Short mmCIF file of C-alpha atoms in Angstrom, two decimals:
data_model
loop_
_atom_site.label_atom_id
_atom_site.label_comp_id
_atom_site.label_asym_id
_atom_site.label_seq_id
_atom_site.Cartn_x
_atom_site.Cartn_y
_atom_site.Cartn_z
CA UNK A 1001 -0.04 -0.10 -0.01
CA UNK A 1002 0.93 3.65 -0.88
CA UNK A 1003 0.11 6.62 0.99
CA UNK A 1004 -0.01 9.76 -0.97
CA UNK A 1005 -0.51 13.21 0.45
CA UNK A 1006 -2.04 15.76 -2.09
CA UNK A 1007 -1.55 19.38 -0.91
CA UNK A 1008 -2.90 22.48 -2.62
CA UNK A 1009 -0.26 25.15 -3.20
CA UNK A 1010 -0.01 28.10 -0.57
CA UNK A 1011 -1.99 31.65 -1.54
CA UNK A 1012 -0.51 32.86 -4.52
CA UNK A 1013 -1.03 36.06 -6.45
CA UNK A 1014 -4.17 34.65 -8.33
CA UNK A 1015 -5.83 33.83 -5.23
CA UNK A 1016 -5.13 37.11 -3.65
CA UNK A 1017 -5.84 39.26 -6.57
CA UNK A 1018 -8.92 37.58 -7.78
CA UNK A 1019 -7.16 36.10 -11.42
CA UNK A 1020 -7.58 33.66 -12.99
CA UNK A 1021 -4.07 31.73 -12.99
CA UNK A 1022 -4.23 28.12 -14.65
CA UNK A 1023 -0.50 27.90 -16.15
CA UNK A 1024 0.07 31.51 -15.68
CA UNK A 1025 3.38 31.29 -13.38
CA UNK A 1026 2.08 33.81 -10.39
CA UNK A 1027 4.11 34.18 -6.93
CA UNK A 1028 3.35 32.98 -3.70
CA UNK A 1029 2.12 36.18 -1.36
CA UNK A 1030 2.96 36.94 1.97
CA UNK A 1031 0.30 35.20 3.51
CA UNK A 1032 1.10 32.19 1.23
CA UNK A 1033 4.60 32.36 3.16
CA UNK A 1034 3.36 32.10 6.32
CA UNK A 1035 0.97 29.18 5.41
CA UNK A 1036 4.00 27.23 3.94
CA UNK A 1037 5.69 27.66 7.60
CA UNK A 1038 2.38 25.77 9.22
CA UNK A 1039 2.25 23.42 6.42
CA UNK A 1040 6.29 22.60 7.25
CA UNK A 1041 4.79 22.11 11.32
CA UNK A 1042 2.54 19.72 10.14
CA UNK A 1043 4.62 17.43 8.15
CA UNK A 1044 7.72 17.68 10.24
CA UNK A 1045 6.60 14.26 12.16
CA UNK A 1046 5.28 12.70 9.00
CA UNK A 1047 7.86 10.07 7.35
CA UNK A 1048 7.56 11.57 3.78
CA UNK A 1049 10.02 9.22 1.42
CA UNK A 1050 9.60 11.12 -1.84
CA UNK A 1051 8.22 14.98 -2.88
CA UNK A 1052 6.54 15.58 -6.08
CA UNK A 1053 5.29 19.10 -7.39
CA UNK A 1054 3.94 20.76 -10.15
CA UNK A 1055 6.33 22.81 -12.27
CA UNK A 1056 4.78 25.82 -11.39
CA UNK A 1057 6.42 28.42 -9.05
CA UNK A 1058 3.40 28.22 -6.43
CA UNK A 1059 3.41 24.44 -6.20
CA UNK A 1060 7.26 24.27 -6.01
CA UNK A 1061 7.53 27.05 -3.35
CA UNK A 1062 5.02 25.07 -0.99
CA UNK A 1063 6.85 21.86 -1.96
CA UNK A 1064 9.93 23.46 -0.06
CA UNK A 1065 8.15 23.02 3.48
CA UNK A 1066 8.29 19.13 3.26
CA UNK A 1067 11.28 18.27 0.84
CA UNK A 1068 13.93 20.71 2.20
CA UNK A 1069 13.50 19.67 5.79
CA UNK A 1070 13.78 16.09 5.16
CA UNK A 1071 16.68 16.94 2.74
CA UNK A 1072 14.74 14.70 -0.21
CA UNK A 1073 15.14 15.82 -3.84
CA UNK A 1074 12.20 17.20 -5.34
CA UNK A 1075 10.43 15.39 -8.22
CA UNK A 1076 8.96 18.24 -10.70
CA UNK A 1077 6.11 16.95 -13.17
CA UNK A 1078 4.14 19.10 -15.85
CA UNK A 1079 1.52 16.36 -15.37
CA UNK A 1080 0.45 17.76 -11.61
CA UNK A 1081 0.00 21.52 -13.45
CA UNK A 1082 -3.48 22.94 -12.78
CA UNK A 1083 -5.88 22.97 -15.91
CA UNK A 1084 -4.82 25.35 -18.43
CA UNK A 1085 -7.32 28.48 -18.92
CA UNK A 1086 -6.53 29.31 -22.46
CA UNK A 1087 -7.98 32.61 -23.42
CA UNK A 1088 -8.98 33.36 -19.62
CA UNK A 1089 -5.60 33.11 -18.21
CA UNK A 1090 -4.72 36.01 -15.97
CA UNK A 1091 -8.06 37.80 -16.47
CA UNK A 1092 -9.95 38.93 -13.45
CA UNK A 1093 -12.64 36.57 -12.11
CA UNK A 1094 -15.57 39.87 -12.39
CA UNK A 1095 -14.39 40.02 -16.03
CA UNK A 1096 -15.11 36.86 -16.85
CA UNK A 1097 -18.46 36.93 -14.59
CA UNK A 1098 -19.39 39.94 -16.94
CA UNK A 1099 -18.62 38.75 -20.17
CA UNK A 1100 -18.40 34.86 -19.97
CA UNK A 1101 -21.35 34.09 -17.62
CA UNK A 1102 -22.79 30.86 -18.76
CA UNK A 1103 -19.30 29.48 -19.48
CA UNK A 1104 -18.13 30.24 -15.71
CA UNK A 1105 -21.31 28.51 -14.56
CA UNK A 1106 -20.03 25.64 -16.95
CA UNK A 1107 -16.52 25.60 -15.35
CA UNK A 1108 -17.90 25.47 -11.77
CA UNK A 1109 -20.79 23.32 -12.16
CA UNK A 1110 -20.24 21.23 -15.09
CA UNK A 1111 -16.93 21.65 -16.57
CA UNK A 1112 -17.30 18.90 -18.96
CA UNK A 1113 -19.85 21.38 -20.93
CA UNK A 1114 -16.67 24.35 -20.31
CA UNK A 1115 -15.03 25.55 -23.81
CA UNK A 1116 -12.91 28.21 -24.52
CA UNK A 1117 -10.30 29.20 -26.57
CA UNK A 1118 -7.05 27.15 -25.39
CA UNK A 1119 -8.90 25.68 -22.27
CA UNK A 1120 -7.76 22.40 -21.32
CA UNK A 1121 -10.82 19.96 -21.46
CA UNK A 1122 -11.76 18.69 -17.98
CA UNK A 1123 -11.69 15.14 -18.85
CA UNK A 1124 -8.27 15.60 -20.28
CA UNK A 1125 -7.53 17.23 -16.73
CA UNK A 1126 -9.16 14.15 -15.04
CA UNK A 1127 -6.74 11.56 -17.09
CA UNK A 1128 -3.74 13.43 -16.69
CA UNK A 1129 -3.90 14.27 -12.88
CA UNK A 1130 -5.51 10.44 -12.28
CA UNK A 1131 -2.86 8.74 -14.21
CA UNK A 1132 -0.07 10.65 -12.67
CA UNK A 1133 -1.07 9.75 -9.37
CA UNK A 1134 -1.00 6.34 -10.39
CA UNK A 1135 2.30 6.37 -11.74
CA UNK A 1136 3.76 7.86 -8.68
CA UNK A 1137 2.40 5.22 -6.32
CA UNK A 1138 3.95 2.64 -9.04
CA UNK A 1139 7.29 4.28 -8.72
CA UNK A 1140 6.95 4.38 -4.79
CA UNK A 1141 5.35 1.18 -4.23
CA UNK A 1142 4.67 0.50 -0.08
CA UNK A 1143 6.03 4.20 0.72
CA UNK A 1144 4.75 7.55 2.07
CA UNK A 1145 4.52 10.11 -0.67
CA UNK A 1146 3.75 14.02 -1.07
CA UNK A 1147 2.35 15.59 -3.99
CA UNK A 1148 1.82 19.30 -4.26
CA UNK A 1149 -0.56 20.34 -6.59
CA UNK A 1150 -3.60 22.62 -7.57
CA UNK A 1151 -7.34 23.41 -6.43
CA UNK A 1152 -8.92 22.30 -10.03
CA UNK A 1153 -6.41 19.24 -10.49
CA UNK A 1154 -7.76 18.13 -6.58
CA UNK A 1155 -11.37 18.78 -7.39
CA UNK A 1156 -10.82 16.29 -10.49
CA UNK A 1157 -8.74 14.05 -8.77
CA UNK A 1158 -11.39 13.76 -5.95
CA UNK A 1159 -14.17 13.48 -8.63
CA UNK A 1160 -12.38 10.39 -9.81
CA UNK A 1161 -12.18 9.05 -6.56
CA UNK A 1162 -15.86 9.73 -5.12
CA UNK A 1163 -17.23 8.60 -8.55
CA UNK A 1164 -18.97 12.17 -8.83
CA UNK A 1165 -19.85 13.03 -12.44
CA UNK A 1166 -18.82 16.08 -13.81
CA UNK A 1167 -22.66 17.22 -13.97
CA UNK A 1168 -22.40 16.81 -10.06
CA UNK A 1169 -19.05 18.50 -9.28
CA UNK A 1170 -20.73 21.04 -6.81
CA UNK A 1171 -20.50 18.10 -4.54
CA UNK A 1172 -16.84 18.32 -4.50
CA UNK A 1173 -15.89 22.18 -2.83
CA UNK A 1174 -12.57 23.57 -3.68
CA UNK A 1175 -10.21 23.41 -1.12
CA UNK A 1176 -8.20 25.78 1.06
CA UNK A 1177 -4.45 26.81 0.47
CA UNK A 1178 -2.26 24.14 1.71
CA UNK A 1179 -5.18 21.69 2.52
CA UNK A 1180 -4.10 18.21 2.71
CA UNK A 1181 -6.03 15.11 1.21
CA UNK A 1182 -4.63 11.94 2.35
CA UNK A 1183 -5.08 8.98 0.16
CA UNK A 1184 -4.24 5.20 -0.22
CA UNK A 1185 -3.25 3.17 -3.46
CA UNK A 1186 -3.34 -0.53 -3.14
CA UNK A 1187 -4.21 -3.27 -6.04
CA UNK A 1188 -4.94 -0.29 -8.66
CA UNK A 1189 -7.71 1.15 -6.17
CA UNK A 1190 -7.17 4.94 -4.74
CA UNK A 1191 -9.13 5.22 -1.44
CA UNK A 1192 -9.47 8.30 0.63
CA UNK A 1193 -8.46 8.49 4.63
CA UNK A 1194 -9.35 12.35 4.65
CA UNK A 1195 -9.74 15.21 2.53
CA UNK A 1196 -9.26 18.87 2.25
CA UNK A 1197 -7.99 19.22 5.85
CA UNK A 1198 -6.72 22.81 6.85
CA UNK A 1199 -6.56 21.91 10.45
CA UNK A 1200 -2.61 23.31 10.48
CA UNK A 1201 -4.09 26.56 9.42
CA UNK A 1202 -5.00 29.25 12.12
CA UNK A 1203 -8.07 31.41 11.16
CA UNK A 1204 -6.08 34.12 10.16
CA UNK A 1205 -3.95 32.45 8.01
CA UNK A 1206 -6.95 30.44 6.11
CA UNK A 1207 -7.82 31.83 2.87
CA UNK A 1208 -11.42 30.28 3.08
CA UNK A 1209 -12.33 30.57 6.47
CA UNK A 1210 -14.03 34.17 6.14
CA UNK A 1211 -14.97 33.28 2.39
CA UNK A 1212 -18.48 31.81 1.48
CA UNK A 1213 -18.09 31.63 -2.45
CA UNK A 1214 -16.59 28.06 -2.00
CA UNK A 1215 -19.67 26.64 -0.24
CA UNK A 1216 -22.17 27.59 -3.00
CA UNK A 1217 -23.26 25.38 -5.59
CA UNK A 1218 -22.14 27.70 -8.61
CA UNK A 1219 -19.01 29.09 -6.62
CA UNK A 1220 -19.83 32.54 -7.80
CA UNK A 1221 -18.07 35.23 -5.86
CA UNK A 1222 -19.67 38.67 -5.09
CA UNK A 1223 -16.14 40.13 -4.46
CA UNK A 1224 -14.27 39.74 -7.77
CA UNK A 1225 -13.70 43.07 -9.71
CA UNK A 1226 -13.73 44.03 -13.22
CA UNK A 1227 -12.02 47.12 -14.53
CA UNK A 1228 -12.81 49.47 -17.28
CA UNK A 1229 -10.88 51.83 -19.02
CA UNK A 1230 -12.05 55.20 -17.59
CA UNK A 1231 -13.38 58.13 -20.16
CA UNK A 1232 -12.35 60.93 -19.06
CA UNK A 1233 -13.93 63.27 -21.04
CA UNK A 1234 -17.68 62.16 -19.71
CA UNK A 1235 -16.02 61.16 -16.12
CA UNK A 1236 -13.65 63.83 -15.46
CA UNK A 1237 -15.76 65.64 -12.68
CA UNK A 1238 -16.05 62.37 -11.20
CA UNK A 1239 -12.17 61.70 -11.37
CA UNK A 1240 -11.50 64.79 -9.84
CA UNK A 1241 -14.05 64.50 -7.03
CA UNK A 1242 -12.19 61.33 -6.16
CA UNK A 1243 -9.22 62.35 -6.30
CA UNK A 1244 -10.13 65.37 -4.19
CA UNK A 1245 -11.57 62.85 -1.62
CA UNK A 1246 -8.50 60.98 -1.40
CA UNK A 1247 -6.50 64.16 -0.71
CA UNK A 1248 -8.45 65.04 2.09
CA UNK A 1249 -7.95 61.67 3.33
CA UNK A 1250 -4.44 61.86 3.28
CA UNK A 1251 -3.80 65.75 4.32
CA UNK A 1252 -6.83 66.45 6.53
CA UNK A 1253 -7.31 69.53 3.96
CA UNK A 1254 -8.22 70.52 0.60
CA UNK A 1255 -5.30 72.90 0.34
CA UNK A 1256 -2.87 72.29 -2.33
CA UNK A 1257 -5.43 70.24 -4.38
CA UNK A 1258 -5.45 71.38 -8.16
CA UNK A 1259 -6.99 70.27 -11.12
CA UNK A 1260 -3.78 69.41 -12.82
CA UNK A 1261 -4.34 65.78 -11.78
CA UNK A 1262 -7.14 65.50 -14.15
CA UNK A 1263 -4.93 67.01 -17.17
CA UNK A 1264 -1.79 64.65 -16.39
CA UNK A 1265 -4.68 61.59 -16.42
CA UNK A 1266 -6.15 62.69 -19.40
CA UNK A 1267 -2.86 62.49 -21.25
CA UNK A 1268 -2.10 59.12 -19.72
CA UNK A 1269 -5.51 57.82 -20.88
CA UNK A 1270 -5.05 58.89 -24.37
CA UNK A 1271 -1.52 57.22 -24.59
CA UNK A 1272 -3.09 53.99 -23.17
CA UNK A 1273 -7.09 53.63 -22.15
CA UNK A 1274 -6.14 50.86 -19.82
CA UNK A 1275 -3.49 53.16 -17.72
CA UNK A 1276 -6.45 54.87 -16.07
CA UNK A 1277 -9.33 52.47 -14.90
CA UNK A 1278 -12.69 52.14 -13.45
CA UNK A 1279 -13.31 49.52 -10.76
CA UNK A 1280 -16.52 47.71 -10.80
CA UNK A 1281 -18.34 45.68 -8.11
CA UNK A 1282 -21.62 43.67 -9.14
CA UNK A 1283 -21.53 46.22 -11.84
CA UNK A 1284 -21.44 49.37 -9.44
CA UNK A 1285 -18.45 51.72 -9.84
CA UNK A 1286 -16.27 51.06 -6.69
CA UNK A 1287 -12.82 52.62 -7.39
CA UNK A 1288 -9.93 54.26 -9.60
CA UNK A 1289 -6.37 52.97 -10.51
CA UNK A 1290 -4.12 55.01 -12.57
CA UNK A 1291 -0.91 53.83 -13.73
CA UNK A 1292 2.10 56.32 -14.63
CA UNK A 1293 3.78 54.27 -17.08
CA UNK A 1294 5.89 57.00 -18.55
CA UNK A 1295 7.94 57.36 -15.18
CA UNK A 1296 10.82 54.75 -15.96
CA UNK A 1297 13.37 54.33 -13.34
CA UNK A 1298 16.57 52.94 -13.56
CA UNK A 1299 15.31 49.82 -11.74
CA UNK A 1300 12.09 49.31 -13.87
CA UNK A 1301 9.65 50.25 -11.24
CA UNK A 1302 5.89 50.91 -12.31
CA UNK A 1303 4.74 54.08 -10.86
CA UNK A 1304 0.95 53.93 -9.29
CA UNK A 1305 -0.30 57.63 -9.91
CA UNK A 1306 -3.30 57.10 -7.47
CA UNK A 1307 -5.25 54.18 -6.31
CA UNK A 1308 -8.86 54.74 -4.83
CA UNK A 1309 -11.74 53.11 -3.31
CA UNK A 1310 -14.92 54.63 -2.95
CA UNK A 1311 -16.06 55.33 1.06
CA UNK A 1312 -18.72 52.47 0.98
CA UNK A 1313 -16.02 49.77 -0.13
CA UNK A 1314 -13.14 51.21 1.96
CA UNK A 1315 -12.03 48.37 4.79
CA UNK A 1316 -13.53 45.44 3.38
CA UNK A 1317 -10.00 43.81 1.92
CA UNK A 1318 -11.03 44.76 -1.38
CA UNK A 1319 -7.83 47.38 -2.27
CA UNK A 1320 -5.89 44.39 -3.00
CA UNK A 1321 -7.38 43.82 -6.37
CA UNK A 1322 -6.38 47.34 -7.48
CA UNK A 1323 -2.85 46.27 -6.52
CA UNK A 1324 -3.30 43.08 -8.69
CA UNK A 1325 -4.48 45.35 -11.67
CA UNK A 1326 -0.92 47.60 -11.16
CA UNK A 1327 0.68 43.83 -11.38
CA UNK A 1328 -1.07 42.85 -14.35
CA UNK A 1329 -0.36 45.94 -16.29
CA UNK A 1330 3.22 46.67 -15.33
CA UNK A 1331 4.31 42.87 -15.71
CA UNK A 1332 3.08 43.34 -19.34
CA UNK A 1333 5.39 46.04 -19.61
CA UNK A 1334 8.42 44.23 -18.21
CA UNK A 1335 8.37 46.25 -14.97
CA UNK A 1336 9.76 44.36 -12.07
CA UNK A 1337 8.67 46.70 -8.93
CA UNK A 1338 5.87 48.69 -8.37
CA UNK A 1339 6.20 52.03 -6.59
CA UNK A 1340 4.02 54.52 -5.22
CA UNK A 1341 3.99 57.55 -3.28
CA UNK A 1342 1.75 58.44 0.40
CA UNK A 1343 1.71 61.19 2.54
CA UNK A 1344 3.50 60.45 5.95
CA UNK A 1345 0.54 61.24 7.89
CA UNK A 1346 -1.56 58.63 5.86
CA UNK A 1347 -0.90 55.98 8.33
CA UNK A 1348 -4.10 53.69 7.11
CA UNK A 1349 -2.72 53.91 3.54
CA UNK A 1350 1.06 53.08 4.46
CA UNK A 1351 -0.40 50.32 6.79
CA UNK A 1352 -2.35 48.92 3.80
CA UNK A 1353 0.32 48.99 1.56
CA UNK A 1354 2.99 46.86 4.03
CA UNK A 1355 0.11 44.36 4.19
CA UNK A 1356 0.27 43.60 0.40
CA UNK A 1357 3.81 43.50 0.52
CA UNK A 1358 5.25 47.13 -0.12
CA UNK A 1359 8.43 48.47 1.77
CA UNK A 1360 9.48 52.29 2.46
CA UNK A 1361 12.23 53.03 0.49
CA UNK A 1362 12.73 56.70 0.70
CA UNK A 1363 11.23 60.13 1.22
CA UNK A 1364 10.44 63.37 -0.63
CA UNK A 1365 9.24 66.72 0.40
CA UNK A 1366 5.44 67.29 -0.98
CA UNK A 1367 3.24 70.15 -1.17
CA UNK A 1368 1.86 69.55 2.39
CA UNK A 1369 4.67 67.70 3.93
CA UNK A 1370 6.96 64.68 4.16
CA UNK A 1371 6.04 61.85 1.20
CA UNK A 1372 6.80 58.35 1.88
CA UNK A 1373 8.05 56.44 -1.56
CA UNK A 1374 7.23 52.55 -1.05
CA UNK A 1375 7.95 49.53 -3.71
CA UNK A 1376 7.02 46.05 -4.11
CA UNK A 1377 8.81 43.44 -5.94
CA UNK A 1378 6.94 41.76 -8.70
CA UNK A 1379 9.83 40.34 -10.58
CA UNK A 1380 9.10 36.79 -11.47
CA UNK A 1381 11.22 34.14 -9.71
#
C-alpha cells in the first residue's frame, strides 16, 4: 500500500488578486509564505519518503515545506499542473463573470461543458492528474509520498475517487490553500482517508474561513472586481471628486489640491486607455486605478499614480485587487517593481501597502509635508 498526501499550493497572487491563474506562473504571497511555515510544522513528524510538485512556482515554493527539511530531492512534473485556462489566463474573475457568465457557470458546475479558446478539457485534466498519481504510486510502491498540486486538479482527482460525474461536481468543494488530502493506493484502487483538511492553519492564515463562495453550488464570488478604461471626457468630474476626496483623506485638508491631476490623467489615458481604469463590483463603480507608465526608473519600477476606493467599499479587503491590476499592467511592460508615494501622515494607507508587500524605500518633500516612497517587488522568480 502506498500513502500519498495531496497538497494544494499556498496562497498565490491569483488567489489574492482574484485573477485567473491556471498555467500562468504566479508568485506566492506573504500570507502564502506563512502558510508554508504552518505546513512544514504539520509535516515535520510525518515520514515522507518522496516529494513531487507541479512545475509552477507556487507549487514548488510550497513543496519546499516538506522536501527541504527532510533533505529529499524534489521531483517536478508538468502532469501535476493546474488546468490550462486558455484565453482566460490572468483575466479578473470579475471580468469573466461579466463577459462569459454561461461558461463560468459550466466551469464551476458542469466542467465537461466548459469550452473556451485554448482551455484544457476537464476530461483531459482528470485523466492527466489521475494517471500521474497512479504512476507516482507505482514508482513508490509501499512508501509515503507528498504531492503538491493545484485546486482544480485536486477537485478533478477527488471527483474520480468519489465517482462524482462532471455534472455533479458541486458535491466536491474547492479546498483551502495548503489543504491536505490523504489517499491510499493498493491493488490499483485509490481510496480516501481524509480530504481537504486545513487544520494546520489558524483562522488568520486560512484563505477560506472568512469566505463563503466555495460553499455555493456555482462557486460564484460577489467580491470579484472588473476593470474598465475610464472615459475622462465624460467622467472627468467624477475623477476629480474622487481625487479630491483622497487628498482630504491623506492630508486632512483640500489645500494644495489642483485640477492638474485630471490633465495628467487625460494625457495618460490618451496614450493608453488601460492606464486609467474604473473598478466595478457587482456592476457598480467602486474605485479608480491610475498608472504612470511614463515614469521609468533605473530599476524598472512601475509607478502607481492614484489608487482609490469609494468610501462604501473601504475596510473590506478589496483594495488589493487594485494592486493586482497594477501588477498585471506593469508585468506586461516588463517592469519588475511597483512604486507609489503616500503622505507620511496617511497611516492607514501606509499600513495597507505594507500588508500587501510594499516597503518604504525613501522620502521626499511634498506640497503639504513629507512623502513616503514605497516599492513592491513583482519580478518573476
